[in-house]
PDB file of C-alpha atoms in Angstrom:
ATOM      1  CA  MET A  27      -9.700  13.896 -20.025  1.00  0.00           C
ATOM      2  CA  ASN A  28      -8.313  11.375 -22.507  1.00  0.00           C
ATOM      3  CA  HIS A  29      -7.617   8.109 -20.726  1.00  0.00           C
ATOM      4  CA  PHE A  30      -4.135   6.600 -20.791  1.00  0.00           C
ATOM      5  CA  TYR A  31      -1.986   4.015 -19.064  1.00  0.00           C
ATOM      6  CA  CYS A  32       1.706   3.191 -18.825  1.00  0.00           C
ATOM      7  CA  GLN A  33       4.061   0.687 -17.269  1.00  0.00           C
ATOM      8  CA  MET A  34       5.555   1.887 -14.010  1.00  0.00           C
ATOM      9  CA  PRO A  35       9.348   1.705 -13.729  1.00  0.00           C
ATOM     10  CA  ASN A  36      11.213   0.203 -10.798  1.00  0.00           C
ATOM     11  CA  ARG A  37       8.493  -1.548  -8.824  1.00  0.00           C
ATOM     12  CA  GLY A  38       8.772  -4.465  -6.422  1.00  0.00           C
ATOM     13  CA  ARG A  39       6.713  -6.156  -3.760  1.00  0.00           C
ATOM     14  CA  VAL A  40       6.977  -7.709  -0.338  1.00  0.00           C
ATOM     15  CA  ARG A  41       4.558 -10.499   0.524  1.00  0.00           C
ATOM     16  CA  VAL A  42       3.667 -10.759   4.217  1.00  0.00           C
ATOM     17  CA  GLY A  43       2.007 -13.961   5.391  1.00  0.00           C
ATOM     18  CA  GLY A  44       1.474 -16.036   8.514  1.00  0.00           C
ATOM     19  CA  ASN A  45      -1.003 -16.101  11.372  1.00  0.00           C
ATOM     20  CA  ASP A  46       0.268 -12.822  12.833  1.00  0.00           C
ATOM     21  CA  ALA A  47       0.499 -10.907   9.533  1.00  0.00           C
ATOM     22  CA  THR A  48      -2.416  -8.556  10.196  1.00  0.00           C
ATOM     23  CA  ARG A  49      -1.340  -7.498  13.678  1.00  0.00           C
ATOM     24  CA  PHE A  50       2.314  -7.325  12.614  1.00  0.00           C
ATOM     25  CA  LEU A  51       1.624  -4.810   9.843  1.00  0.00           C
ATOM     26  CA  GLN A  52      -1.105  -2.920  11.691  1.00  0.00           C
ATOM     27  CA  ASP A  53       1.307  -2.140  14.532  1.00  0.00           C
ATOM     28  CA  LEU A  54       4.047  -0.940  12.168  1.00  0.00           C
ATOM     29  CA  VAL A  55       2.706   1.003   9.197  1.00  0.00           C
ATOM     30  CA  THR A  56       0.750   4.251   8.944  1.00  0.00           C
ATOM     31  CA  GLY A  57      -2.324   3.011   7.064  1.00  0.00           C
ATOM     32  CA  ASP A  58      -5.223   0.911   8.325  1.00  0.00           C
ATOM     33  CA  ILE A  59      -4.312  -2.327   6.581  1.00  0.00           C
ATOM     34  CA  GLU A  60      -7.448  -4.055   7.862  1.00  0.00           C
ATOM     35  CA  ALA A  61      -9.255  -2.127   5.104  1.00  0.00           C
ATOM     36  CA  ALA A  62      -7.139  -3.793   2.398  1.00  0.00           C
ATOM     37  CA  SER A  63      -8.641  -6.482   0.172  1.00  0.00           C
ATOM     38  CA  GLU A  64      -8.024  -8.079  -3.213  1.00  0.00           C
ATOM     39  CA  THR A  65      -9.939  -5.224  -4.846  1.00  0.00           C
ATOM     40  CA  ARG A  66      -9.047  -2.360  -2.505  1.00  0.00           C
ATOM     41  CA  ALA A  67      -5.543  -0.962  -1.992  1.00  0.00           C
ATOM     42  CA  VAL A  68      -4.492   0.918   1.134  1.00  0.00           C
ATOM     43  CA  TYR A  69      -1.738   3.499   0.754  1.00  0.00           C
ATOM     44  CA  SER A  70       0.690   3.399   3.658  1.00  0.00           C
ATOM     45  CA  CYS A  71       4.209   4.212   4.865  1.00  0.00           C
ATOM     46  CA  LEU A  72       6.871   2.818   7.152  1.00  0.00           C
ATOM     47  CA  LEU A  73       8.515   5.447   9.361  1.00  0.00           C
ATOM     48  CA  THR A  74      11.409   5.720  11.755  1.00  0.00           C
ATOM     49  CA  ALA A  75      10.621   5.942  15.462  1.00  0.00           C
ATOM     50  CA  GLN A  76      11.133   9.699  15.064  1.00  0.00           C
ATOM     51  CA  GLY A  77       8.365   9.905  12.440  1.00  0.00           C
ATOM     52  CA  ARG A  78      10.662  10.246   9.423  1.00  0.00           C
ATOM     53  CA  PHE A  79       9.817   8.646   6.082  1.00  0.00           C
ATOM     54  CA  LEU A  80      11.405   5.326   5.121  1.00  0.00           C
ATOM     55  CA  HIS A  81       9.128   3.700   2.512  1.00  0.00           C
ATOM     56  CA  ASP A  82       5.687   4.057   0.957  1.00  0.00           C
ATOM     57  CA  PHE A  83       3.648   1.246  -0.606  1.00  0.00           C
ATOM     58  CA  PHE A  84       0.200   0.056  -1.655  1.00  0.00           C
ATOM     59  CA  VAL A  85      -1.192  -2.801   0.447  1.00  0.00           C
ATOM     60  CA  THR A  86      -3.598  -5.361  -1.021  1.00  0.00           C
ATOM     61  CA  LYS A  87      -4.546  -8.899  -0.024  1.00  0.00           C
ATOM     62  CA  GLN A  88      -4.044 -12.157  -1.904  1.00  0.00           C
ATOM     63  CA  GLY A  89      -5.768 -14.901   0.008  1.00  0.00           C
ATOM     64  CA  ASP A  90      -4.531 -14.600   3.588  1.00  0.00           C
ATOM     65  CA  ASP A  91      -1.345 -12.776   2.584  1.00  0.00           C
ATOM     66  CA  TYR A  92      -0.709  -9.049   2.321  1.00  0.00           C
ATOM     67  CA  VAL A  93       1.122  -7.729  -0.729  1.00  0.00           C
ATOM     68  CA  LEU A  94       3.062  -4.473  -0.406  1.00  0.00           C
ATOM     69  CA  GLU A  95       3.681  -2.950  -3.852  1.00  0.00           C
ATOM     70  CA  CYS A  96       6.693  -0.707  -3.342  1.00  0.00           C
ATOM     71  CA  GLU A  97       9.736   0.806  -5.000  1.00  0.00           C
ATOM     72  CA  GLY A  98      11.840  -1.848  -6.708  1.00  0.00           C
ATOM     73  CA  GLY A  99      15.397  -3.132  -6.584  1.00  0.00           C
ATOM     74  CA  ALA A 100      17.464  -2.198  -3.555  1.00  0.00           C
ATOM     75  CA  ARG A 101      14.507  -0.292  -2.104  1.00  0.00           C
ATOM     76  CA  THR A 102      12.413  -3.490  -1.985  1.00  0.00           C
ATOM     77  CA  GLU A 103      15.267  -5.285  -0.279  1.00  0.00           C
ATOM     78  CA  ASP A 104      15.672  -2.469   2.239  1.00  0.00           C
ATOM     79  CA  LEU A 105      11.956  -2.530   3.086  1.00  0.00           C
ATOM     80  CA  THR A 106      12.123  -6.305   3.616  1.00  0.00           C
ATOM     81  CA  THR A 107      15.176  -5.966   5.860  1.00  0.00           C
ATOM     82  CA  ARG A 108      13.512  -3.287   7.965  1.00  0.00           C
ATOM     83  CA  LEU A 109      10.333  -5.347   8.380  1.00  0.00           C
ATOM     84  CA  LYS A 110      12.408  -8.361   9.475  1.00  0.00           C
ATOM     85  CA  ARG A 111      13.844  -6.300  12.329  1.00  0.00           C
ATOM     86  CA  TYR A 112      10.370  -6.129  13.853  1.00  0.00           C
ATOM     87  CA  LYS A 113       9.480  -9.771  13.271  1.00  0.00           C
ATOM     88  CA  LEU A 114      10.982 -11.179  16.500  1.00  0.00           C
ATOM     89  CA  ARG A 115       8.829 -14.200  17.444  1.00  0.00           C
ATOM     90  CA  SER A 116       5.790 -13.222  15.381  1.00  0.00           C
ATOM     91  CA  ALA A 117       4.319 -15.932  13.161  1.00  0.00           C
ATOM     92  CA  VAL A 118       5.106 -13.964  10.008  1.00  0.00           C
ATOM     93  CA  THR A 119       6.711 -14.789   6.666  1.00  0.00           C
ATOM     94  CA  LEU A 120       8.349 -12.165   4.450  1.00  0.00           C
ATOM     95  CA  ASP A 121       9.071 -12.754   0.761  1.00  0.00           C
ATOM     96  CA  CYS A 122      10.875 -10.138  -1.345  1.00  0.00           C
ATOM     97  CA  GLU A 123      10.412  -9.650  -5.110  1.00  0.00           C
ATOM     98  CA  PRO A 124      12.581  -6.704  -6.237  1.00  0.00           C
ATOM     99  CA  ALA A 125      11.261  -6.586  -9.827  1.00  0.00           C
ATOM    100  CA  ILE A 126       7.599  -6.870 -10.851  1.00  0.00           C
ATOM    101  CA  THR A 127       5.411  -5.443 -13.623  1.00  0.00           C
ATOM    102  CA  ILE A 128       2.910  -2.779 -12.573  1.00  0.00           C
ATOM    103  CA  TYR A 129       0.704  -0.599 -14.767  1.00  0.00           C
ATOM    104  CA  ALA A 130      -1.064   2.626 -13.843  1.00  0.00           C
ATOM    105  CA  GLY A 131      -3.646   4.613 -15.741  1.00  0.00           C
ATOM    106  CA  THR A 132      -6.968   6.380 -15.894  1.00  0.00           C
ATOM    107  CA  GLY A 133     -10.370   5.229 -17.098  1.00  0.00           C
ATOM    108  CA  PRO A 134     -12.135   1.925 -16.342  1.00  0.00           C
ATOM    109  CA  VAL A 135     -10.224  -0.277 -13.899  1.00  0.00           C
ATOM    110  CA  PRO A 136      -8.948  -3.489 -15.557  1.00  0.00           C
ATOM    111  CA  VAL A 137      -9.817  -6.736 -13.777  1.00  0.00           C
ATOM    112  CA  GLY A 138      -7.140  -7.568 -11.229  1.00  0.00           C
ATOM    113  CA  ASN A 139      -6.214  -3.938 -10.519  1.00  0.00           C
ATOM    114  CA  CYS A 140      -7.291  -1.476  -7.816  1.00  0.00           C
ATOM    115  CA  THR A 141      -8.259   2.168  -7.701  1.00  0.00           C
ATOM    116  CA  ASP A 142      -5.323   4.332  -6.638  1.00  0.00           C
ATOM    117  CA  PRO A 143      -6.414   5.398  -3.118  1.00  0.00           C
ATOM    118  CA  ARG A 144      -4.409   8.621  -2.995  1.00  0.00           C
ATOM    119  CA  HIS A 145      -6.518  10.932  -5.166  1.00  0.00           C
ATOM    120  CA  GLY A 146      -9.756  10.692  -7.122  1.00  0.00           C
ATOM    121  CA  ASP A 147      -7.997  11.636 -10.369  1.00  0.00           C
ATOM    122  CA  MET A 148      -5.112   9.175 -10.031  1.00  0.00           C
ATOM    123  CA  GLY A 149      -7.050   6.344 -11.673  1.00  0.00           C
ATOM    124  CA  TRP A 150      -5.921   2.782 -11.080  1.00  0.00           C
ATOM    125  CA  ARG A 151      -2.797   0.645 -10.720  1.00  0.00           C
ATOM    126  CA  GLY A 152      -1.952  -3.046 -10.713  1.00  0.00           C
ATOM    127  CA  PRO A 153      -0.458  -5.967 -12.685  1.00  0.00           C
ATOM    128  CA  THR A 154      -3.019  -5.984 -15.524  1.00  0.00           C
ATOM    129  CA  ALA A 155      -2.728  -3.848 -18.669  1.00  0.00           C
ATOM    130  CA  PRO A 156      -5.840  -2.801 -20.642  1.00  0.00           C
ATOM    131  CA  THR A 157      -6.314  -5.142 -23.597  1.00  0.00           C
ATOM    132  CA  ASN A 158      -7.266  -2.640 -26.304  1.00  0.00           C
ATOM    133  CA  ASP A 159      -5.013   0.347 -25.593  1.00  0.00           C
ATOM    134  CA  THR A 160      -1.440   1.271 -26.453  1.00  0.00           C
ATOM    135  CA  PRO A 161       0.673   2.238 -23.438  1.00  0.00           C
ATOM    136  CA  ALA A 162       1.794   5.837 -23.110  1.00  0.00           C
ATOM    137  CA  ASP A 163       5.277   6.915 -22.150  1.00  0.00           C
ATOM    138  CA  PHE A 164       5.898   7.096 -18.396  1.00  0.00           C
ATOM    139  CA  SER A 165       6.291  10.875 -18.687  1.00  0.00           C
ATOM    140  CA  ARG A 166       2.529  11.128 -19.313  1.00  0.00           C
ATOM    141  CA  TRP A 167       1.819   9.609 -15.915  1.00  0.00           C
ATOM    142  CA  ASP A 168       4.596  11.623 -14.265  1.00  0.00           C
ATOM    143  CA  ASP A 169       3.181  14.898 -15.614  1.00  0.00           C
ATOM    144  CA  HIS A 170      -0.297  13.919 -14.395  1.00  0.00           C
ATOM    145  CA  ARG A 171       1.016  13.036 -10.927  1.00  0.00           C
ATOM    146  CA  ILE A 172       3.009  16.227 -10.502  1.00  0.00           C
ATOM    147  CA  ARG A 173       0.081  18.433 -11.527  1.00  0.00           C
ATOM    148  CA  LEU A 174      -1.929  16.768  -8.738  1.00  0.00           C
ATOM    149  CA  CYS A 175       0.927  17.471  -6.292  1.00  0.00           C
ATOM    150  CA  ILE A 176       1.457  13.816  -5.406  1.00  0.00           C
ATOM    151  CA  PRO A 177       4.911  12.666  -4.245  1.00  0.00           C
ATOM    152  CA  ASP A 178       6.460   9.542  -5.778  1.00  0.00           C
ATOM    153  CA  GLY A 179       8.266   7.610  -3.072  1.00  0.00           C
ATOM    154  CA  SER A 180      11.932   8.388  -2.531  1.00  0.00           C
ATOM    155  CA  ARG A 181      11.996  10.589  -5.643  1.00  0.00           C
ATOM    156  CA  ASP A 182      10.207  13.193  -3.515  1.00  0.00           C
ATOM    157  CA  LEU A 183      10.515  12.070   0.094  1.00  0.00           C
ATOM    158  CA  VAL A 184      14.039  11.745   1.478  1.00  0.00           C
ATOM    159  CA  PRO A 185      14.424   8.538   3.532  1.00  0.00           C
ATOM    160  CA  GLU A 186      15.104   9.195   7.213  1.00  0.00           C
ATOM    161  CA  GLN A 187      14.513  12.934   6.730  1.00  0.00           C
ATOM    162  CA  SER A 188      11.089  13.767   5.267  1.00  0.00           C
ATOM    163  CA  LEU A 189       8.040  14.288   7.476  1.00  0.00           C
ATOM    164  CA  LEU A 190       4.655  13.049   6.266  1.00  0.00           C
ATOM    165  CA  MET A 191       2.716  16.139   7.307  1.00  0.00           C
ATOM    166  CA  GLU A 192       4.964  18.329   5.148  1.00  0.00           C
ATOM    167  CA  ASN A 193       4.377  16.104   2.107  1.00  0.00           C
ATOM    168  CA  ASN A 194       0.582  15.797   1.893  1.00  0.00           C
ATOM    169  CA  MET A 195       0.429  12.228   3.207  1.00  0.00           C
ATOM    170  CA  ASP A 196      -2.554  12.891   5.452  1.00  0.00           C
ATOM    171  CA  LEU A 197      -4.477  14.335   2.493  1.00  0.00           C
ATOM    172  CA  LEU A 198      -3.450  11.397   0.287  1.00  0.00           C
ATOM    173  CA  HIS A 199      -4.988   8.898   2.739  1.00  0.00           C
ATOM    174  CA  GLY A 200      -1.553   7.563   3.660  1.00  0.00           C
ATOM    175  CA  VAL A 201      -2.049   7.899   7.432  1.00  0.00           C
ATOM    176  CA  SER A 202      -4.807   6.666   9.723  1.00  0.00           C
ATOM    177  CA  PHE A 203      -5.201   8.576  12.971  1.00  0.00           C
ATOM    178  CA  THR A 204      -8.001   6.298  14.182  1.00  0.00           C
ATOM    179  CA  LYS A 205      -6.530   2.788  13.892  1.00  0.00           C
ATOM    180  CA  GLY A 206      -4.171   3.026  16.882  1.00  0.00           C
ATOM    181  CA  CYS A 207      -0.411   3.128  17.252  1.00  0.00           C
ATOM    182  CA  PHE A 208       2.215   2.660  14.557  1.00  0.00           C
ATOM    183  CA  VAL A 209       5.942   3.323  14.445  1.00  0.00           C
ATOM    184  CA  GLY A 210       6.486   7.093  14.436  1.00  0.00           C
ATOM    185  CA  GLN A 211       2.845   7.768  15.345  1.00  0.00           C
ATOM    186  CA  GLU A 212       3.462  10.139  18.260  1.00  0.00           C
ATOM    187  CA  ILE A 213       5.391  12.747  16.274  1.00  0.00           C
ATOM    188  CA  THR A 214       3.205  12.352  13.187  1.00  0.00           C
ATOM    189  CA  ALA A 215       0.001  12.835  15.186  1.00  0.00           C
ATOM    190  CA  ARG A 216       1.415  15.825  17.048  1.00  0.00           C
ATOM    191  CA  MET A 217       2.333  17.551  13.775  1.00  0.00           C
ATOM    192  CA  TYR A 218      -1.107  16.779  12.343  1.00  0.00           C
ATOM    193  CA  HIS A 219      -3.189  18.003  15.281  1.00  0.00           C
ATOM    194  CA  ARG A 220      -1.062  21.095  15.983  1.00  0.00           C
ATOM    195  CA  ASN A 221      -0.303  21.942  12.338  1.00  0.00           C
ATOM    196  CA  LEU A 222       3.414  22.073  13.109  1.00  0.00           C
ATOM    197  CA  GLY A 223       4.782  21.554   9.603  1.00  0.00           C
ATOM    198  CA  LYS A 224       7.179  24.324   8.575  1.00  0.00           C
ATOM    199  CA  LYS A 225       7.270  23.308   4.911  1.00  0.00           C
ATOM    200  CA  LEU A 226       4.784  22.501   2.168  1.00  0.00           C
ATOM    201  CA  LEU A 227       5.053  20.294  -0.930  1.00  0.00           C
ATOM    202  CA  MET A 228       3.917  22.293  -3.968  1.00  0.00           C
ATOM    203  CA  ALA A 229       3.577  21.719  -7.720  1.00  0.00           C
ATOM    204  CA  LEU A 230       5.322  24.465  -9.673  1.00  0.00           C
ATOM    205  CA  SER A 231       5.727  25.562 -13.291  1.00  0.00           C
ATOM    206  CA  PHE A 232       9.155  26.892 -14.277  1.00  0.00           C
ATOM    207  CA  PRO A 233      10.125  29.316 -17.071  1.00  0.00           C
ATOM    208  CA  THR A 234      13.019  26.999 -18.024  1.00  0.00           C
ATOM    209  CA  THR A 235      13.965  23.387 -17.278  1.00  0.00           C
ATOM    210  CA  PRO A 236      13.472  22.850 -13.528  1.00  0.00           C
ATOM    211  CA  PRO A 237      16.546  22.433 -11.330  1.00  0.00           C
ATOM    212  CA  ALA A 238      17.659  18.906 -10.450  1.00  0.00           C
ATOM    213  CA  ALA A 239      16.142  17.197  -7.428  1.00  0.00           C
ATOM    214  CA  GLY A 240      17.851  18.353  -4.254  1.00  0.00           C
ATOM    215  CA  THR A 241      18.722  21.796  -5.645  1.00  0.00           C
ATOM    216  CA  LEU A 242      17.954  24.688  -3.326  1.00  0.00           C
ATOM    217  CA  ILE A 243      15.523  27.351  -4.559  1.00  0.00           C
ATOM    218  CA  ALA A 244      16.538  30.757  -3.244  1.00  0.00           C
ATOM    219  CA  ASP A 245      16.315  34.503  -3.778  1.00  0.00           C
ATOM    220  CA  ASP A 246      18.298  37.435  -2.392  1.00  0.00           C
ATOM    221  CA  ALA A 247      16.559  37.024   0.961  1.00  0.00           C
ATOM    222  CA  GLY A 248      17.692  33.418   1.325  1.00  0.00           C
ATOM    223  CA  GLU A 249      16.369  29.897   0.907  1.00  0.00           C
ATOM    224  CA  ILE A 250      12.796  29.382  -0.300  1.00  0.00           C
ATOM    225  CA  GLY A 251      12.733  25.625  -0.643  1.00  0.00           C
ATOM    226  CA  GLU A 252      14.249  22.542  -2.232  1.00  0.00           C
ATOM    227  CA  MET A 253      13.516  20.892  -5.565  1.00  0.00           C
ATOM    228  CA  ARG A 254      12.048  17.405  -5.787  1.00  0.00           C
ATOM    229  CA  SER A 255      11.005  15.405  -8.898  1.00  0.00           C
ATOM    230  CA  SER A 256      10.204  17.073 -12.215  1.00  0.00           C
ATOM    231  CA  CYS A 257       8.858  16.328 -15.692  1.00  0.00           C
ATOM    232  CA  GLY A 258       9.225  18.732 -18.600  1.00  0.00           C
ATOM    233  CA  MET A 259       8.753  22.263 -17.283  1.00  0.00           C
ATOM    234  CA  ILE A 260       6.915  21.334 -14.073  1.00  0.00           C
ATOM    235  CA  GLY A 261       8.015  19.831 -10.800  1.00  0.00           C
ATOM    236  CA  LEU A 262       7.450  19.388  -7.100  1.00  0.00           C
ATOM    237  CA  ALA A 263       9.328  21.384  -4.499  1.00  0.00           C
ATOM    238  CA  LEU A 264       9.316  21.459  -0.716  1.00  0.00           C
ATOM    239  CA  ILE A 265       8.710  25.123   0.102  1.00  0.00           C
ATOM    240  CA  LYS A 266       9.004  26.938   3.411  1.00  0.00           C
ATOM    241  CA  ARG A 267       5.540  28.060   4.441  1.00  0.00           C
ATOM    242  CA  ASP A 268       6.732  31.559   5.283  1.00  0.00           C
ATOM    243  CA  ALA A 269       8.388  31.886   1.847  1.00  0.00           C
ATOM    244  CA  VAL A 270       5.522  30.858  -0.447  1.00  0.00           C
ATOM    245  CA  ASP A 271       4.814  34.443  -1.527  1.00  0.00           C
ATOM    246  CA  ARG A 272       8.401  34.835  -2.750  1.00  0.00           C
ATOM    247  CA  ILE A 273       8.115  32.111  -5.402  1.00  0.00           C
ATOM    248  CA  ARG A 274       6.415  34.222  -8.064  1.00  0.00           C
ATOM    249  CA  ALA A 275       9.155  36.848  -7.933  1.00  0.00           C
ATOM    250  CA  LEU A 276      11.406  34.169  -9.466  1.00  0.00           C
ATOM    251  CA  LYS A 277       8.910  33.744 -12.346  1.00  0.00           C
ATOM    252  CA  ILE A 278       7.883  30.373 -10.937  1.00  0.00           C
ATOM    253  CA  GLU A 279       4.134  29.782 -11.084  1.00  0.00           C
ATOM    254  CA  THR A 280       2.160  27.768  -8.553  1.00  0.00           C
ATOM    255  CA  LEU A 281       0.253  24.890 -10.162  1.00  0.00           C
ATOM    256  CA  SER A 282      -1.301  23.314  -7.095  1.00  0.00           C
ATOM    257  CA  GLU A 283      -1.031  22.342  -3.494  1.00  0.00           C
ATOM    258  CA  ILE A 284      -3.408  19.807  -2.021  1.00  0.00           C
TER     259      ILE A 284
END
């Protein structure tokens, strides 16, 4: 594979500091943040108490602080607001930066960046651009991501609706079932251990331009699934497990499912 990198659009970060920062985050988010370091990112999510998706982010450490690289703009502000609701009397500081520069790519990891923990072919991400390469258009990264069937935050997971076990998050190392409790853990663990998910995130190839995100995919027998993000002629869709075999009748080809 030819290596490439690009600048990621719409990224922000929340810095979490203070004496209680580790316990504060560990009790809230889905990933085992004690594994995070300055050179190792932990992929994680914040859920509702009912186990529904709110935010995803990459957790690293800078000194004694934790840095949550997340979706930018209003999404960064919303994540900060939601974390503050849990702060109570904890010795925790929360600093919001709604706009930061993040690069992602494949090949050797530039100093200051981390390997993307979600998939072995997702390369690296971080604030440092390679010094001798020209950045590719974001669509190159988006195409690569979709072919690996990897969701991209709220482009693919609907806040307060999506369930992690229907969107590959366990397979993308976004959930730890060994670290102990987190918000939404009971429902998430039940779905994982009992395989209760009724839907499946899949990467699909379309004969024409894919439908817009949120568009229902259906045939004469009824609903098959719902469109998520797309790039060119490929895209992700959340498909009913009992309707997977009906996709090809619509001349839609399956690229991958994790």
